[in-house]
Tab-separated table of C-alpha atoms in Angstrom:
chain	number	residue	atom	x	y	z
W	1	GLY	CA	9.342	-14.156	6.329
W	2	ILE	CA	6.323	-14.303	4.137
W	3	GLN	CA	6.377	-13.882	0.407
W	4	VAL	CA	3.400	-12.843	-1.664
W	5	GLU	CA	2.960	-13.706	-5.324
W	6	GLN	CA	0.200	-12.500	-7.591
W	7	SER	CA	-1.026	-13.676	-10.964
W	8	PRO	CA	-1.522	-12.752	-13.662
W	9	PRO	CA	0.760	-9.703	-13.796
W	10	ASP	CA	-1.411	-8.063	-16.458
W	11	LEU	CA	-4.983	-8.469	-17.576
W	12	ILE	CA	-6.951	-6.774	-20.337
W	13	LEU	CA	-10.711	-7.135	-20.305
W	14	GLN	CA	-13.618	-5.916	-22.309
W	15	GLU	CA	-16.191	-4.034	-20.268
W	16	GLY	CA	-18.726	-6.450	-18.833
W	17	ALA	CA	-16.348	-9.408	-18.574
W	18	ASN	CA	-15.529	-11.267	-15.374
W	19	SER	CA	-12.061	-11.938	-13.976
W	20	THR	CA	-10.248	-13.773	-11.215
W	21	LEU	CA	-7.019	-12.561	-9.667
W	22	ARG	CA	-4.917	-14.870	-7.541
W	23	CYS	CA	-2.634	-14.281	-4.577
W	24	ASN	CA	-0.364	-16.994	-3.153
W	25	PHE	CA	1.417	-16.407	0.124
W	26	SER	CA	4.343	-18.404	1.398
W	27	ASP	CA	3.741	-18.434	5.114
W	28	SER	CA	0.783	-18.478	7.430
W	29	VAL	CA	-1.053	-15.193	6.961
W	30	ASN	CA	-3.789	-14.270	9.334
W	31	ASN	CA	-4.899	-10.959	7.926
W	32	LEU	CA	-4.712	-10.816	4.151
W	33	GLN	CA	-5.837	-7.583	2.554
W	34	TRP	CA	-6.737	-6.702	-1.032
W	35	PHE	CA	-6.206	-3.182	-2.355
W	36	HIS	CA	-6.982	-1.344	-5.571
W	37	GLN	CA	-4.559	1.341	-6.645
W	38	ASN	CA	-6.272	3.818	-8.895
W	39	PRO	CA	-4.472	5.692	-11.704
W	40	TRP	CA	-3.735	8.566	-9.296
W	41	GLY	CA	-1.843	6.267	-6.945
W	42	GLN	CA	-4.346	6.011	-4.123
W	43	LEU	CA	-4.469	2.582	-2.482
W	44	ILE	CA	-8.028	1.750	-1.593
W	45	ASN	CA	-8.971	-1.054	0.767
W	46	LEU	CA	-11.135	-3.663	-0.856
W	47	PHE	CA	-11.164	-6.532	1.585
W	48	TYR	CA	-9.681	-7.592	4.856
W	49	ILE	CA	-10.089	-11.330	4.496
W	50	PRO	CA	-8.077	-13.692	6.696
W	51	SER	CA	-10.281	-16.605	5.645
W	52	GLY	CA	-13.598	-17.385	4.059
W	53	THR	CA	-15.495	-15.357	1.497
W	54	LYS	CA	-16.662	-11.758	1.443
W	55	GLN	CA	-18.632	-9.835	-1.125
W	56	ASN	CA	-18.951	-6.147	-1.819
W	57	GLY	CA	-21.053	-5.335	-4.838
W	58	ARG	CA	-19.431	-6.684	-7.981
W	59	LEU	CA	-16.303	-7.703	-6.081
W	60	SER	CA	-15.815	-10.725	-3.907
W	61	ALA	CA	-12.837	-12.408	-2.333
W	62	THR	CA	-12.069	-15.837	-0.981
W	63	THR	CA	-9.110	-16.832	1.173
W	64	VAL	CA	-8.173	-20.439	1.857
W	65	ALA	CA	-5.579	-19.935	4.559
W	66	THR	CA	-4.757	-23.632	4.915
W	67	GLU	CA	-3.770	-23.724	1.242
W	68	ARG	CA	-2.180	-20.274	1.341
W	69	TYR	CA	-4.054	-18.529	-1.424
W	70	SER	CA	-6.660	-15.881	-1.955
W	71	LEU	CA	-8.795	-15.050	-4.979
W	72	LEU	CA	-10.355	-11.743	-5.959
W	73	TYR	CA	-13.339	-11.942	-8.306
W	74	ILE	CA	-14.492	-8.994	-10.364
W	75	SER	CA	-17.788	-9.451	-12.131
W	76	SER	CA	-19.290	-7.299	-14.893
W	77	SER	CA	-16.117	-5.220	-15.040
W	78	GLN	CA	-16.291	-1.494	-15.674
W	79	THR	CA	-13.664	0.934	-16.960
W	80	THR	CA	-13.416	2.379	-13.461
W	81	ASP	CA	-12.112	-1.001	-12.273
W	82	SER	CA	-8.873	-0.324	-14.152
W	83	GLY	CA	-5.746	0.013	-12.076
W	84	VAL	CA	-3.458	-2.232	-10.109
W	85	TYR	CA	-4.732	-4.771	-7.602
W	86	PHE	CA	-2.488	-5.719	-4.718
W	87	CYS	CA	-2.765	-8.331	-2.054
W	88	ALA	CA	-0.717	-7.929	1.110
W	89	GLY	CA	-0.047	-9.871	4.246
W	90	PRO	CA	1.214	-8.545	7.568
W	91	MET	CA	4.539	-9.437	9.061
W	92	GLY	CA	5.424	-7.830	12.357
W	93	GLY	CA	3.309	-4.733	11.829
W	94	LYS	CA	4.323	-4.127	8.234
W	95	LEU	CA	2.547	-5.237	5.095
W	96	ILE	CA	4.312	-7.402	2.545
W	97	PHE	CA	2.857	-6.665	-0.864
W	98	GLY	CA	2.702	-8.760	-3.976
W	99	GLN	CA	3.848	-7.239	-7.251
W	100	GLY	CA	0.269	-6.550	-8.261
W	101	THR	CA	-2.020	-7.351	-11.156
W	102	GLU	CA	-2.477	-4.492	-13.594
W	103	LEU	CA	-6.026	-4.557	-14.914
W	104	SER	CA	-7.161	-2.607	-17.925
W	105	VAL	CA	-10.853	-2.616	-18.775
W	106	LYS	CA	-11.640	-1.437	-22.287
W	107	PRO	CA	-14.976	0.173	-23.188
J	1	LYS	CA	-14.148	10.504	9.563
J	2	ALA	CA	-11.582	12.136	7.350
J	3	GLY	CA	-9.139	9.778	5.708
J	4	VAL	CA	-5.376	9.761	5.826
J	5	THR	CA	-3.958	12.986	4.441
J	6	GLN	CA	-0.490	13.586	3.047
J	7	THR	CA	1.280	16.786	2.125
J	8	PRO	CA	2.618	17.845	-0.222
J	9	ARG	CA	1.100	15.798	-3.018
J	10	TYR	CA	3.879	16.525	-5.497
J	11	LEU	CA	7.456	17.581	-5.003
J	12	ILE	CA	10.440	18.192	-7.234
J	13	LYS	CA	13.910	18.313	-5.706
J	14	THR	CA	17.479	18.111	-6.932
J	15	ARG	CA	20.154	15.646	-5.936
J	16	GLY	CA	21.752	16.392	-2.597
J	17	GLN	CA	18.776	18.273	-1.192
J	18	GLN	CA	16.642	17.024	1.654
J	19	VAL	CA	12.884	16.655	1.844
J	20	THR	CA	10.255	16.326	4.552
J	21	LEU	CA	6.899	14.687	3.939
J	22	SER	CA	3.925	14.882	6.266
J	23	CYS	CA	1.132	12.449	7.093
J	24	SER	CA	-1.958	12.908	9.250
J	25	PRO	CA	-3.629	9.617	10.189
J	26	ILE	CA	-7.306	8.920	10.587
J	27	SER	CA	-8.546	10.345	13.866
J	28	GLY	CA	-8.019	7.829	16.647
J	29	HIS	CA	-5.392	5.799	14.799
J	30	ARG	CA	-2.095	5.748	16.635
J	31	SER	CA	-0.059	3.655	14.207
J	32	VAL	CA	1.451	5.279	11.133
J	33	SER	CA	3.521	3.441	8.544
J	34	TRP	CA	5.410	4.677	5.520
J	35	TYR	CA	5.956	2.866	2.235
J	36	GLN	CA	7.963	3.642	-0.883
J	37	GLN	CA	6.619	2.601	-4.268
J	38	THR	CA	8.830	2.477	-7.352
J	39	PRO	CA	8.277	0.701	-10.678
J	40	GLY	CA	11.267	-1.547	-10.116
J	41	GLN	CA	10.895	-2.485	-6.452
J	42	GLY	CA	7.155	-2.233	-5.939
J	43	LEU	CA	5.791	-1.322	-2.525
J	44	GLN	CA	8.380	-1.468	0.208
J	45	PHE	CA	8.005	-0.787	3.904
J	46	LEU	CA	10.023	2.080	5.337
J	47	PHE	CA	9.023	2.312	9.003
J	48	GLU	CA	6.157	2.242	11.470
J	49	TYR	CA	5.505	4.561	14.372
J	50	PHE	CA	3.178	4.003	17.299
J	51	SER	CA	2.696	6.493	20.112
J	52	GLU	CA	5.745	8.480	18.998
J	53	THR	CA	8.026	5.413	18.983
J	54	GLN	CA	9.466	3.666	15.982
J	55	ARG	CA	8.326	0.055	16.165
J	56	ASN	CA	9.569	-1.363	12.886
J	57	LYS	CA	12.069	-0.327	10.285
J	58	GLY	CA	12.536	-1.556	6.757
J	59	ASN	CA	15.742	-2.100	4.883
J	60	PHE	CA	16.521	1.474	3.875
J	61	PRO	CA	19.669	3.543	4.444
J	62	GLY	CA	19.962	5.952	7.337
J	63	ARG	CA	19.181	8.874	5.005
J	64	PHE	CA	15.547	7.891	5.527
J	65	SER	CA	14.210	8.878	8.914
J	66	GLY	CA	10.908	9.657	10.509
J	67	ARG	CA	9.152	10.773	13.600
J	68	GLN	CA	5.700	10.895	15.100
J	69	PHE	CA	4.180	13.638	17.169
J	70	SER	CA	1.886	13.428	20.169
J	71	ASN	CA	-1.160	14.029	17.945
J	72	SER	CA	-0.113	10.965	15.864
J	73	ARG	CA	0.875	13.067	12.858
J	74	SER	CA	4.052	11.754	11.300
J	75	GLU	CA	6.835	13.132	9.170
J	76	MET	CA	9.466	11.378	7.161
J	77	ASN	CA	12.685	12.969	6.055
J	78	VAL	CA	15.070	11.990	3.309
J	79	SER	CA	18.466	13.661	3.355
J	80	THR	CA	21.021	13.906	0.574
J	81	LEU	CA	18.521	12.934	-2.097
J	82	GLU	CA	19.550	10.572	-4.861
J	83	LEU	CA	17.930	10.046	-8.247
J	84	GLY	CA	16.748	6.634	-7.076
J	85	ASP	CA	14.677	8.216	-4.328
J	86	SER	CA	12.176	9.318	-6.951
J	87	ALA	CA	9.051	7.448	-5.949
J	88	LEU	CA	5.536	7.567	-4.634
J	89	TYR	CA	5.655	7.727	-0.836
J	90	LEU	CA	2.571	6.344	0.842
J	91	CYS	CA	1.541	6.714	4.422
J	92	ALA	CA	-0.906	4.397	6.156
J	93	SER	CA	-2.651	4.490	9.466
J	94	ARG	CA	-3.757	1.326	11.155
J	95	ILE	CA	-6.512	0.249	13.475
J	96	GLN	CA	-6.160	-3.332	14.652
J	97	GLU	CA	-5.086	-5.271	11.546
J	98	THR	CA	-6.417	-3.045	8.766
J	99	GLN	CA	-4.266	-0.366	7.173
J	100	TYR	CA	-5.707	2.676	5.400
J	101	PHE	CA	-3.562	4.561	2.936
J	102	GLY	CA	-3.288	8.205	2.086
J	103	PRO	CA	-3.121	9.574	-1.467
J	104	GLY	CA	0.673	9.642	-1.451
J	105	THR	CA	3.388	12.148	-2.213
J	106	ARG	CA	5.067	11.896	-5.602
J	107	LEU	CA	8.703	12.879	-5.285
J	108	LEU	CA	10.826	13.540	-8.334
J	109	VAL	CA	14.554	13.978	-7.843
J	110	LEU	CA	16.400	15.669	-10.708
């Protein structure tokens, strides 16, 4: 089965800074997803990105499936970006999640 | 479209009791999955239902069960609660390859 590893586990940023979160997956993943879990526990879809690059406002993501990694870029971070970021890959209808990157953006 | 809804949002039970959680998927989504999130184990898959049939099951004891109704709403039940069942239980509905999560039910077992 696939395994998903994320780095770094924790990240503290000053408001306005940029960051890059990484997700490595151990097996061929066709449908990688990135989520943001807010402080209330809600998992919010950020990107469905099996390959290539997508952008949504200050966030963008790139997946290089042949090299089995994905990157999530956050530019000009805001305090509302705080929370835990997960990447997940499907295996037989279920999602395998990484352990997450906990981001804290300080004002 | 309304998102995935879960009820109740918070629940406190004592050891040995049972609990039932409910999930209503996004309209038109027929697949519903359940996940357990704990600080120690992270997000773990419980089971998936599609058209009232369980399609996948995670590595959880038989105390964890679920079902899906004809309107795609799903319930999960945990019997004989243990302290370790304290967790955030998340439900997701799926269309094609993208899963959308509800706000979760926080269960505390005392």
